[in-house]
Coordinates of C-alpha atoms in Angstrom, one line a residue:
Chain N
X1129 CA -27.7 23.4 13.3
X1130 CA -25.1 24.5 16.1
X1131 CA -22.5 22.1 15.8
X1132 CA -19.5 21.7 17.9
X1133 CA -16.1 20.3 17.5
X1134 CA -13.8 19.1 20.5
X1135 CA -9.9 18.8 18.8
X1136 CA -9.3 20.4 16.0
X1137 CA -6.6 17.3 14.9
X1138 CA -6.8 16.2 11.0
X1139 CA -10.4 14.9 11.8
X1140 CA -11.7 17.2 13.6
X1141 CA -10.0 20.1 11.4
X1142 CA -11.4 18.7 8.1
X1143 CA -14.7 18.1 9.2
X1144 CA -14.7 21.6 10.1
X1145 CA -13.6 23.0 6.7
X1146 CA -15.5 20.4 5.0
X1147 CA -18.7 22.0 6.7
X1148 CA -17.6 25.7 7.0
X1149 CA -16.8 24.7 3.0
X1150 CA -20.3 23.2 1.9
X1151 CA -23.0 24.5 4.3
X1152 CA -24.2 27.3 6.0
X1153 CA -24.4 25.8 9.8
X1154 CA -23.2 27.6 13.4
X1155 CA -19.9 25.8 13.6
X1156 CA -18.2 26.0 17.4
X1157 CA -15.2 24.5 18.3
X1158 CA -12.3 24.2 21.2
X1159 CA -8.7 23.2 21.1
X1160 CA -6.1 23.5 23.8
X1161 CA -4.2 24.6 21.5
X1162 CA -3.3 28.6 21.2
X1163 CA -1.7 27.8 17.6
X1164 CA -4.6 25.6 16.2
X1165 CA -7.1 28.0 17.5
X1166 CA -5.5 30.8 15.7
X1167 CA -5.1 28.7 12.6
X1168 CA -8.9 27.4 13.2
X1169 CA -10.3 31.1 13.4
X1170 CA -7.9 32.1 10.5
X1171 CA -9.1 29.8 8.0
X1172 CA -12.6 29.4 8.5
X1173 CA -15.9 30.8 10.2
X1174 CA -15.7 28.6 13.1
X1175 CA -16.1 30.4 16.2
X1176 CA -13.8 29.6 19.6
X1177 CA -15.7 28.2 22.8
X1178 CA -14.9 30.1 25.6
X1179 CA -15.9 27.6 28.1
X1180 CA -17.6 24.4 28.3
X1181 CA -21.0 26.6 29.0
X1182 CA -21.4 27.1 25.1
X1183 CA -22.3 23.2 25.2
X1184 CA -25.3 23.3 26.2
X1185 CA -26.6 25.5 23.0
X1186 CA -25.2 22.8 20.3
X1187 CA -27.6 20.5 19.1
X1188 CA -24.5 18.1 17.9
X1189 CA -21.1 17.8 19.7
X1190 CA -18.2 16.0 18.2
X1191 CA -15.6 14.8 20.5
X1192 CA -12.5 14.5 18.1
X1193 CA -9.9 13.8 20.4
X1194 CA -7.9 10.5 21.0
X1195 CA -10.1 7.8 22.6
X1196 CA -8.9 7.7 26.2
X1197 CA -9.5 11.7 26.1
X1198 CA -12.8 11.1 24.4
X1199 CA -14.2 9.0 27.1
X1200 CA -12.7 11.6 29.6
X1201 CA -14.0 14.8 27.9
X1202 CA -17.7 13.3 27.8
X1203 CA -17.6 12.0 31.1
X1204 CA -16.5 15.2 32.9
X1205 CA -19.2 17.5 30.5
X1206 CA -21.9 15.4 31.1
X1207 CA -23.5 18.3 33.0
X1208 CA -22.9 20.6 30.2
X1209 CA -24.2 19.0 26.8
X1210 CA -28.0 20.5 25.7
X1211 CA -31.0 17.8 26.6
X1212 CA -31.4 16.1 23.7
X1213 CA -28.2 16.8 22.1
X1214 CA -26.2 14.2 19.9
X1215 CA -22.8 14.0 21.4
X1216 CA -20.7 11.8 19.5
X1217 CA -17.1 10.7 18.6
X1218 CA -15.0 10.1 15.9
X1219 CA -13.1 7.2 17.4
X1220 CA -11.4 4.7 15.3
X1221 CA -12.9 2.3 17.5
X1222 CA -16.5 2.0 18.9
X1223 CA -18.0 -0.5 21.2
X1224 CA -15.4 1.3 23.8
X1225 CA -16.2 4.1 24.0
X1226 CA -20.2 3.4 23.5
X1227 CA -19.6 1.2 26.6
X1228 CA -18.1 4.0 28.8
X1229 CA -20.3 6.7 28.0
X1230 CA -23.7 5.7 26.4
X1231 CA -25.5 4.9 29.3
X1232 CA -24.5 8.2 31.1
X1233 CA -25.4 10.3 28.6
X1234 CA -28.4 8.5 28.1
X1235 CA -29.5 8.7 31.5
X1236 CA -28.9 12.4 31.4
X1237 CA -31.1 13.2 28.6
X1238 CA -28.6 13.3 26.0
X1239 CA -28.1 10.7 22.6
X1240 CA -25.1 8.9 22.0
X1241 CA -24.3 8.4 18.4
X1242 CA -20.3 7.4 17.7
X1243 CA -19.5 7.6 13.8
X1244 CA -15.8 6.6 11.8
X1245 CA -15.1 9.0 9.1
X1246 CA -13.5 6.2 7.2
X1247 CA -10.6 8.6 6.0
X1248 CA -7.2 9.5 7.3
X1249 CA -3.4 10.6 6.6
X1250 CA -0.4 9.1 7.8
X1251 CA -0.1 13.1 9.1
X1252 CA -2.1 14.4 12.5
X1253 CA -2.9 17.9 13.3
X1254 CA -5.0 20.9 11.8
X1255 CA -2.0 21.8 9.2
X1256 CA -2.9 18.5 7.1
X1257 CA -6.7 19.0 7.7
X1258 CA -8.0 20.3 4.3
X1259 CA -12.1 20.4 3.2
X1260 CA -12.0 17.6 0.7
X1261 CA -10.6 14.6 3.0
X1262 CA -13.9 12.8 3.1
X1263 CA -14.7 12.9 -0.4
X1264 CA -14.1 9.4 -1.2
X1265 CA -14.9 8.2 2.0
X1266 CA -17.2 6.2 3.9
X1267 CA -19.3 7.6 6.4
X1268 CA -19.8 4.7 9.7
X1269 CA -22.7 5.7 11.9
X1270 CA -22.8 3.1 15.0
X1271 CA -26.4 2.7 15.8
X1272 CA -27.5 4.3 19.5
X1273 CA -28.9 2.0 22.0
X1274 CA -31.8 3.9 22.7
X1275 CA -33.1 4.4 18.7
X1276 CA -32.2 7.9 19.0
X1277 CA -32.6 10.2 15.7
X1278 CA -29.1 9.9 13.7
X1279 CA -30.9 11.9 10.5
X1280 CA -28.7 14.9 11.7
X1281 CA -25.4 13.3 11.5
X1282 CA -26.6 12.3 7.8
X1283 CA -27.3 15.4 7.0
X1284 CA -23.9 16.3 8.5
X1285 CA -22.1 13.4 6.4
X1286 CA -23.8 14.7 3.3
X1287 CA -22.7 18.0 3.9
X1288 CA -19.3 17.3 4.3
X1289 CA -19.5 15.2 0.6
X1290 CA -18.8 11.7 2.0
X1291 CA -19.1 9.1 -0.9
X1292 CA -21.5 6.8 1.3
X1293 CA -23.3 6.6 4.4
X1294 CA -23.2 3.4 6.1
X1295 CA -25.2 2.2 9.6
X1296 CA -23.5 -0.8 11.7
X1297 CA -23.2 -1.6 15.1
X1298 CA -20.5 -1.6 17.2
X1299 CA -19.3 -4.6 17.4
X1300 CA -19.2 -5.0 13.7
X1301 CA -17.7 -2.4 13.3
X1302 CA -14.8 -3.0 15.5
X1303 CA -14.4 -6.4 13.8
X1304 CA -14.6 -5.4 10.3
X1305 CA -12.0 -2.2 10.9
X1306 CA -9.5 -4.8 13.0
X1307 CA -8.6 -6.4 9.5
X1308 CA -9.4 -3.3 7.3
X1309 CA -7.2 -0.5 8.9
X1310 CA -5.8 -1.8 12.2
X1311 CA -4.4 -5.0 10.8
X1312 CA -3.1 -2.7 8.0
X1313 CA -0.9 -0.3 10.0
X1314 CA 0.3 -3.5 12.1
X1315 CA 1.3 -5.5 9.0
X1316 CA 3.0 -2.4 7.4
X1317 CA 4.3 -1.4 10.8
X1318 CA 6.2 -5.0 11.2
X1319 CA 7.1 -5.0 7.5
X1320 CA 9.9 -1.9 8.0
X1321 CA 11.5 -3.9 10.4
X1322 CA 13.0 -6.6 8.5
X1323 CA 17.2 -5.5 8.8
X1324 CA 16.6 -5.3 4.7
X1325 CA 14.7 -2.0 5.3
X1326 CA 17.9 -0.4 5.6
X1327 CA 19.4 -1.8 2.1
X1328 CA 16.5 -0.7 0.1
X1329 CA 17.2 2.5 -1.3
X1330 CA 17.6 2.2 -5.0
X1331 CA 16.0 -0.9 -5.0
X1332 CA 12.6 -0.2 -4.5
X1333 CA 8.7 0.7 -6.1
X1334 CA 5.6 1.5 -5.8
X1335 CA 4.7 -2.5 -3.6
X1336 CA 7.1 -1.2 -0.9
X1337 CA 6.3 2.1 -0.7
X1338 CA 2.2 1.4 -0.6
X1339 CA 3.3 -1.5 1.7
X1340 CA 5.0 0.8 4.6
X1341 CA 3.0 4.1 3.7
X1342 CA 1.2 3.9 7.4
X1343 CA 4.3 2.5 8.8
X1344 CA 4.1 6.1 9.8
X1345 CA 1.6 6.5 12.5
X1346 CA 1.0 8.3 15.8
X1347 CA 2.0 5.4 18.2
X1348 CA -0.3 7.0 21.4
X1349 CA -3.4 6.7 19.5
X1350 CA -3.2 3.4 17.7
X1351 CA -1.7 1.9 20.8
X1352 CA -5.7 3.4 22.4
X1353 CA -7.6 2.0 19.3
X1354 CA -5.4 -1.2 19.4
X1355 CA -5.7 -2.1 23.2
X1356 CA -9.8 -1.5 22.8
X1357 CA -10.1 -3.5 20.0
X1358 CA -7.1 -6.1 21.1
X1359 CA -9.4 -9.4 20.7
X1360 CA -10.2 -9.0 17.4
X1361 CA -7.3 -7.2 16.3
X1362 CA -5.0 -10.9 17.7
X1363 CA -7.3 -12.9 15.5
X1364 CA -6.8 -11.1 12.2
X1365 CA -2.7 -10.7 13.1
X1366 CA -3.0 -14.7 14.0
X1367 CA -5.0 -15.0 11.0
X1368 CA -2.3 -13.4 8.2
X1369 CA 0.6 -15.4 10.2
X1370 CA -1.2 -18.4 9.5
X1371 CA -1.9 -17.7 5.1
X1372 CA 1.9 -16.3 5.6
X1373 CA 3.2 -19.3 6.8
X1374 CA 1.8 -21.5 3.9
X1375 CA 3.7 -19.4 1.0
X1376 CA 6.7 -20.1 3.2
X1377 CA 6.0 -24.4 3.8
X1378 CA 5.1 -24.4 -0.3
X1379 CA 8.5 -22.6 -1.2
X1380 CA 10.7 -24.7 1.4
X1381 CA 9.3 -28.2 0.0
X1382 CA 9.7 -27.0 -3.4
X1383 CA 6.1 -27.2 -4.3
X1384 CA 6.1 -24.7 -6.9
X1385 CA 1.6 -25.8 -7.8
X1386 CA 1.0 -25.0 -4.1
X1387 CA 2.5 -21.9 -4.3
X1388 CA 1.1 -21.4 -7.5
X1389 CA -2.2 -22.2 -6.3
X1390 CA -2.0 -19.8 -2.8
X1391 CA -1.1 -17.0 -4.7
X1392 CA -4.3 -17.7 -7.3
X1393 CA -6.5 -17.5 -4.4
X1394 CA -5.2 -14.4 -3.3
X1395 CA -5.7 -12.8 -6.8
X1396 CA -9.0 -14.7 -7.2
X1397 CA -9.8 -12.6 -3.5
X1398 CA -8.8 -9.7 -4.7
X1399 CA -10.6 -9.5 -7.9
X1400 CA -13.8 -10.4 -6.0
X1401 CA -13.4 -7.6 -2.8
X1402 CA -12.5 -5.3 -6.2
X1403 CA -15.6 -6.1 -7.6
X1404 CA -17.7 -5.4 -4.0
X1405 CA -16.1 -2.1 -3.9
Chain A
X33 CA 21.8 1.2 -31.7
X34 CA 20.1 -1.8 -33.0
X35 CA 18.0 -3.0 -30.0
X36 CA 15.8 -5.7 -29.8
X37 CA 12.8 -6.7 -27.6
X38 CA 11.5 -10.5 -27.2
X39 CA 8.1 -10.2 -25.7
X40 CA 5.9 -7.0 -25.5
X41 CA 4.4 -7.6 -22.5
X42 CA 4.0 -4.5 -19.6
X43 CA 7.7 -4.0 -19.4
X44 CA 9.1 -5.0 -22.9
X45 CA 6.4 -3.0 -24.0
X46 CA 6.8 0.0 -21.8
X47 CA 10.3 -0.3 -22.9
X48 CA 9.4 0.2 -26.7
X49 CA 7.4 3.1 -26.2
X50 CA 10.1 4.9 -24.2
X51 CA 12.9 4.7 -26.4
X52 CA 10.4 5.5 -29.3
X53 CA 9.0 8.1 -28.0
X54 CA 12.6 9.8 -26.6
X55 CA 15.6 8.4 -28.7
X56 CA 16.3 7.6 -32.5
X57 CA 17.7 4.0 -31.9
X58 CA 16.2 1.3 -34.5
X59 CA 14.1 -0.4 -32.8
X60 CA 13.2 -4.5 -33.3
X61 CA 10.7 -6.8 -31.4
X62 CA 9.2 -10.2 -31.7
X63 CA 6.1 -11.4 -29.9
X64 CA 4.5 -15.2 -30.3
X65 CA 0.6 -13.1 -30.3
X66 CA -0.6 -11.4 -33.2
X67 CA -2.8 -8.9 -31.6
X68 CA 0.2 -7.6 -29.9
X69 CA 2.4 -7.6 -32.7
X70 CA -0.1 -5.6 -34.8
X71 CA -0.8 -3.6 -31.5
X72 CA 3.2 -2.5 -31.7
X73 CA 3.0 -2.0 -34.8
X74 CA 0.2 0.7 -34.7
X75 CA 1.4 2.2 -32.1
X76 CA 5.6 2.3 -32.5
X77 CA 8.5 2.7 -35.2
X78 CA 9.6 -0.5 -33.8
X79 CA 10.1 -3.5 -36.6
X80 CA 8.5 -6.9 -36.2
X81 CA 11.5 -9.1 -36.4
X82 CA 10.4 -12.1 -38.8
X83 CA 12.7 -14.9 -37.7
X84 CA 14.9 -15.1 -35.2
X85 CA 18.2 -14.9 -38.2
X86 CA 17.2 -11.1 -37.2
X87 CA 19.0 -11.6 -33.5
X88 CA 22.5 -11.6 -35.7
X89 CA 22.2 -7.7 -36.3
X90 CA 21.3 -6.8 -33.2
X91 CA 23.7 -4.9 -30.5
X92 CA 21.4 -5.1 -27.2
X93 CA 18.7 -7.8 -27.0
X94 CA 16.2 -7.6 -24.1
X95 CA 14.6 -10.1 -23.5
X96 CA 11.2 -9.5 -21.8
X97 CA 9.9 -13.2 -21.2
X98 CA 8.7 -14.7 -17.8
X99 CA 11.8 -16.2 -16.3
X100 CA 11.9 -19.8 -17.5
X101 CA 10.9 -18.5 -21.5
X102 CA 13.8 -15.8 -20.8
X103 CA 16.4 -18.7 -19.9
X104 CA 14.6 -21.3 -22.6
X105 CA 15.2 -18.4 -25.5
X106 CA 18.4 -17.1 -24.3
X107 CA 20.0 -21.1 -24.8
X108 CA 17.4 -21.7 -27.8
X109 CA 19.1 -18.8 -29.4
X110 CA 23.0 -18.7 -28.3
X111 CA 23.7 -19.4 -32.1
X112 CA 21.5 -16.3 -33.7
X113 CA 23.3 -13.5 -31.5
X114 CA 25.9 -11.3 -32.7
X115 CA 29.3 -11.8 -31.6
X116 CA 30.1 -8.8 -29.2
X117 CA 26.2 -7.9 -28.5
X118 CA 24.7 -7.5 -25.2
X119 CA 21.9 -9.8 -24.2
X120 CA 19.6 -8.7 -21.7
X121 CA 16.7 -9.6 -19.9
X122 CA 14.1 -7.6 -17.2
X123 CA 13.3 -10.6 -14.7
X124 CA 13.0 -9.8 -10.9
X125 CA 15.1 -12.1 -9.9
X126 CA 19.0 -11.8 -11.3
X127 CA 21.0 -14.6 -9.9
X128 CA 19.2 -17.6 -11.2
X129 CA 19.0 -16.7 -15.0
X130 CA 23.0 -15.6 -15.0
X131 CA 23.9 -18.8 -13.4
X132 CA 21.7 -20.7 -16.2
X133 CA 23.2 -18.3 -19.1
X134 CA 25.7 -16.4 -18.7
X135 CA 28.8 -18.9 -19.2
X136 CA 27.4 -19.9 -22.1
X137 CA 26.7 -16.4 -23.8
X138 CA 30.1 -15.8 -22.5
X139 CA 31.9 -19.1 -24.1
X140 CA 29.6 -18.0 -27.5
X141 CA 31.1 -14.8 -27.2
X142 CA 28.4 -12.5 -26.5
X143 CA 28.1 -10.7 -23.1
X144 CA 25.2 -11.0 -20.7
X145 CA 24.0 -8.2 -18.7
X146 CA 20.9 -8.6 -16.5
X147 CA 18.7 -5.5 -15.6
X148 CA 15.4 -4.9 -13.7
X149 CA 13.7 -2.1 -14.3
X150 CA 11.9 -1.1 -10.8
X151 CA 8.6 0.0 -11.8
X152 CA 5.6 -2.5 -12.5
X153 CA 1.8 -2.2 -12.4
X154 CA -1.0 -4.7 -11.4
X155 CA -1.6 -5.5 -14.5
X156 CA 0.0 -7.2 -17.6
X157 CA 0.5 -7.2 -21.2
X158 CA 0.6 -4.5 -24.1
X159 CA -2.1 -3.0 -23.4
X160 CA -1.3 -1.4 -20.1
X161 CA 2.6 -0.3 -21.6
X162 CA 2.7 3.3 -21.5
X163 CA 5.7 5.7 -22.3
X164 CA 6.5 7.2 -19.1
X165 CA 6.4 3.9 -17.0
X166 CA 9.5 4.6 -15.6
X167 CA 10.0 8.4 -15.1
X168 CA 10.1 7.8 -11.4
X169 CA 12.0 4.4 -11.4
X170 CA 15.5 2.8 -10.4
X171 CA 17.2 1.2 -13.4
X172 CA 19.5 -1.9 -12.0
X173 CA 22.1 -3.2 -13.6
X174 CA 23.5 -6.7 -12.6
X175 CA 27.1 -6.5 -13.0
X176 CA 28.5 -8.8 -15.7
X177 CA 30.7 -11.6 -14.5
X178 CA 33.5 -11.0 -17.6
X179 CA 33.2 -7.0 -17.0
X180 CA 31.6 -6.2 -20.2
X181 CA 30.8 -2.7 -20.9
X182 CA 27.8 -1.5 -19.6
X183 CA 27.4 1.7 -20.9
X184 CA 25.2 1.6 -23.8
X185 CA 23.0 -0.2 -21.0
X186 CA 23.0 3.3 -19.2
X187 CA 22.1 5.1 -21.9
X188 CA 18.8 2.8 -23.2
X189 CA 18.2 3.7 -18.9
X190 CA 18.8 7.6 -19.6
X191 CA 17.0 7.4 -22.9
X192 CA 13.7 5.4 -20.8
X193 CA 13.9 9.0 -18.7
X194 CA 14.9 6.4 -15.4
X195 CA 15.4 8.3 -12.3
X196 CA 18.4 6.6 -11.7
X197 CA 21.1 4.0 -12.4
X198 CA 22.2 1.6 -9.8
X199 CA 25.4 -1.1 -10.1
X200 CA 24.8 -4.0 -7.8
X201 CA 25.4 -7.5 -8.1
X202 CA 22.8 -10.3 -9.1
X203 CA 23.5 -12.0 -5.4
X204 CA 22.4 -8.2 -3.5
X205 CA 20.1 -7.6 -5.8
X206 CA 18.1 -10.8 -5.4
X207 CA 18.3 -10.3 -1.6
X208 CA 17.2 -6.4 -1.7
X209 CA 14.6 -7.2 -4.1
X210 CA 13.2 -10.1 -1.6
X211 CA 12.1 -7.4 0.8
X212 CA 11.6 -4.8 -1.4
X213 CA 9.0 -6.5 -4.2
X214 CA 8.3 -9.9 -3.4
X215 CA 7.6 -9.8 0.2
X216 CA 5.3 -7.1 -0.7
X217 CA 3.4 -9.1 -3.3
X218 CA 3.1 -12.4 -0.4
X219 CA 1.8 -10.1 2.4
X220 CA -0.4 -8.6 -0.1
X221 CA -2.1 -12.1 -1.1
X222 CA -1.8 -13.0 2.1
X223 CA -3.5 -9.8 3.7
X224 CA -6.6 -10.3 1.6
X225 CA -7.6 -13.8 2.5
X226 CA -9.4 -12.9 5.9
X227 CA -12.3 -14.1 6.3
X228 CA -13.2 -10.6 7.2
X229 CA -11.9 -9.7 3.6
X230 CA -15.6 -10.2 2.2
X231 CA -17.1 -7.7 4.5
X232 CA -15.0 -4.9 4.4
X233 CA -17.1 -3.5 2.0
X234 CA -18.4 0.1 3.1
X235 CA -15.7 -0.4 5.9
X236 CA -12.3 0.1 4.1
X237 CA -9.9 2.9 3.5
X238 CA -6.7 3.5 1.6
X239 CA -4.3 1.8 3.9
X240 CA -6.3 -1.0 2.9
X241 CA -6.0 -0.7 -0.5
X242 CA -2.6 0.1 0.0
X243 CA -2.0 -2.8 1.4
X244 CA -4.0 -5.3 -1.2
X245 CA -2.9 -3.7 -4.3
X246 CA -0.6 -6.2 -5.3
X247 CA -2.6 -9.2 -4.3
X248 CA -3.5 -9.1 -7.8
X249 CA -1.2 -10.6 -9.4
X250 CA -0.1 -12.7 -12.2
X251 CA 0.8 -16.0 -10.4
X252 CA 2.4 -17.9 -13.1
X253 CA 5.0 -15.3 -13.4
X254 CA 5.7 -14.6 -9.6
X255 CA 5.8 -18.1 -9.0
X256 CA 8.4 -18.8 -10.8
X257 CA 10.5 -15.6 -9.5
X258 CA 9.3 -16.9 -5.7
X259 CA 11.4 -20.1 -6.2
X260 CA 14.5 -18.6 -8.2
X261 CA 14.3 -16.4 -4.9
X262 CA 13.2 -18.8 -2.1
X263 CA 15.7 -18.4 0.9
X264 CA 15.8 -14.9 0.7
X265 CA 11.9 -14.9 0.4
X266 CA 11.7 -17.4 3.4
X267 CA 13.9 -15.2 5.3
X268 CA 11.9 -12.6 4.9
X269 CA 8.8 -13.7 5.2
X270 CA 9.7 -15.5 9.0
X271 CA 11.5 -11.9 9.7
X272 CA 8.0 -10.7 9.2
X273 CA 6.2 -13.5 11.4
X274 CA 8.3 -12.8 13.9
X275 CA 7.6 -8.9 14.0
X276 CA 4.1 -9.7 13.9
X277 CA 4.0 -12.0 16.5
X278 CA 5.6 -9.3 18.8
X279 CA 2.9 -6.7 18.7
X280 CA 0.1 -9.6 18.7
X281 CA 1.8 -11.1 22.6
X282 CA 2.0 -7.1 23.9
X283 CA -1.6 -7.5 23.3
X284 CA -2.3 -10.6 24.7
X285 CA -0.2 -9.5 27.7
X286 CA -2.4 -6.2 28.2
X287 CA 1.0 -4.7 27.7
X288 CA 0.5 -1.0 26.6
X289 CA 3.9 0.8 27.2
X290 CA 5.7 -2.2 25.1
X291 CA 3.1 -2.2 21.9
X292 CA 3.9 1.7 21.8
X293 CA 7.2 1.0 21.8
X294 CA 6.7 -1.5 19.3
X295 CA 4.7 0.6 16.9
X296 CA 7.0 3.9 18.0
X297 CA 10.0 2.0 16.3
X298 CA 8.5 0.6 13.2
X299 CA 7.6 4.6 12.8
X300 CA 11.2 5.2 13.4
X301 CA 12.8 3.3 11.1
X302 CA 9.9 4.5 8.1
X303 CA 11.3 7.9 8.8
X304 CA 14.9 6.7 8.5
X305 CA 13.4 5.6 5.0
X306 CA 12.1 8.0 4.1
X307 CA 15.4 10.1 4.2
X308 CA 17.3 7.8 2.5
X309 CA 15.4 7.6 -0.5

């Protein structure tokens, strides 16, 4: 296949390698960037797109930029993408961006398939992209609204060694990721702020440093994939406030069995979404 | 040195396997479960201590008992200690087990000197003790109220290859250690009880992980520390609530700039933490 990649970030970049790595495909890209694109052709067969003309000979395009500039980039090439392409988007979020660019592309000829390659680093750019990121990984596939063929991006997915391949829609999707990465770098986000943060050194572990490891994010793009997804996102924040506030009512009364008993559910949780895994 | 363990669980017993496998100090320990005791055995140069008449040769005693069994042995056995020795214990919380025995060890004439080890795992008992539990871990030392010597404290620490040695008080510690460990653990139980927790299967990452690791865990224990603990907990668990709260109402607002700002701070101060440690 002729694939393209638009942003060679971490995502972008190790979906790159993990292809250039594992299979023997036309790989195209374009970055804004003079650095990356010298680090891009350095490090792997990947060749530079001139201009937006070499679109129209890929057969899959991903857009693998932030999502306000995802929307923007596939809006403004809509002219340019193959008939019959897949264009699609590696957006943390995905019922956005389907909404503002499915329809378009559909009525020009070209599929719409968004994915999440469920893998990341607290780091952005091509310097932390490496070829075995996805390895462990889930690989989302939201399903297009007009049935179109997503057997290439499986092929793609397998290629790049994802652990699994999983079909949703959209709106699941956005609701399962609220609580299993958004709510994740909110919650660790809020925890470094407690005036304690500052005491801690020489008094901590392993709990705090797993706890605040995404503390460390790129506030532009989750402030995007947060606003997109703010409905369901509230909820699962309301929702942790809520459990939070029960530890705290069972400590203040001195009920040491209700305590007891919250933090038994919780393990009992655990054990089971352990088990599911 | 004559040192003694009471209880061979994940610390006492990661304890025993350091100083076995790095020092030449003789080495004594008593547990109430025979599969352990035959487990240390097996697996150490440590000696099972037969009665308790054994305490009376001993120059450091650790004792490595949930906290209420700590403070229940500690008075059980004020009359078996030598005169002189140092009696220990590993509990996460400091204040609450000097204030329930350190004037008496002190009247008895024996010094108390509460530590923590800062290293733990998810799991508990023998079986998951391992000799370099602590290579990477702060070794706190409560200071004693009657100014004992410390020292051969520091060099059981040195001996367990700790990363480092840090003097505090019980009343810092237990309010460091609120933030730093036990917050951790509530969020973590708390995090997992979503609703949305039993679909994230096929949909979760490591931040997730990350941030449910400690949900499993042993509620008997941390209960008990939760309540020797509980207005530094509370604290910190409303700090959190309120931090929380702040990103969820930028949302609710359609506020953009001020959740960036929000999530652009929490970044902040992780990098501030990040160079302090």
């Amino acid at each position: 296949m002729d694939i393209g990649f638009i942003g060679c970030g971490l995502i972008g970049g190790s979906l790159i390698k993990s292809l250039d790595k594992n299979a023997a495909h036309n790989i195209h890209f374009f970055d804004t960037d003079p650095d990356t694109v010298k680090k891009v052709e350095n490090s792997t067969h990947a060749r530079f797109m001139e201009s937006m003309d070499a679109l129209k000979n890929l057969d899959v395009v991903f857009v693998c930029l932030h999502p306000v500039k995802t929307i923007e980039f596939i809006k403004s090439n809509v002219s340019n993408f193959k008939k019959g392409a897949i264009v699609s988007d590696v957006c943390g979020v995905k019922q956005s961006i389907a909404d503002a660019v499915e329809d378009l592309l559909i009525q020009n000829g070209i599929n719409y398939v968004g994915i999440h390659p469920m893998a990341g680093r607290e780091f952005s750019g091509f310097d932390y992209a490496v070829d075995n990121l996805f390895e462990n990984a889930y690989f989302i596939i939201a399903e297009p609204k007009n049935g179109a063929d997503i057997s290439p991006l499986k092929q793609i997915a397998k290629d790049c060694r994802f652990k699994s391949i999983v079909v949703t829609t959209a709106k699941k999707h956005d609701e399962i990721i609220a609580f299993t990465s958004q709510l994740a770098h909110v919650v660790s986000n809020a925890y470094i702020k407690s005036p304690t943060a500052l005491l801690q050194c020489g008094f901590s572990a392993g709990s705090f440093l797993d706890m605040t490891r995404v503390a460390y994010l790129n506030e532009n793009m989750w402030t995007e994939l947060f606003m997109m997804n703010k409905e369901s996102l509230c909820t699962e924040i309301q929702t942790i406030i809520n459990h939070l506030e029960e530890y705290k009512t069972a400590m203040e009364n001195g009920d040491k069995e209700k305590l007891k008993s919250l933090l038994k559910d919780g393990r009992e949780l655990k054990e089971k979404t352990n088990a599911e895994r």
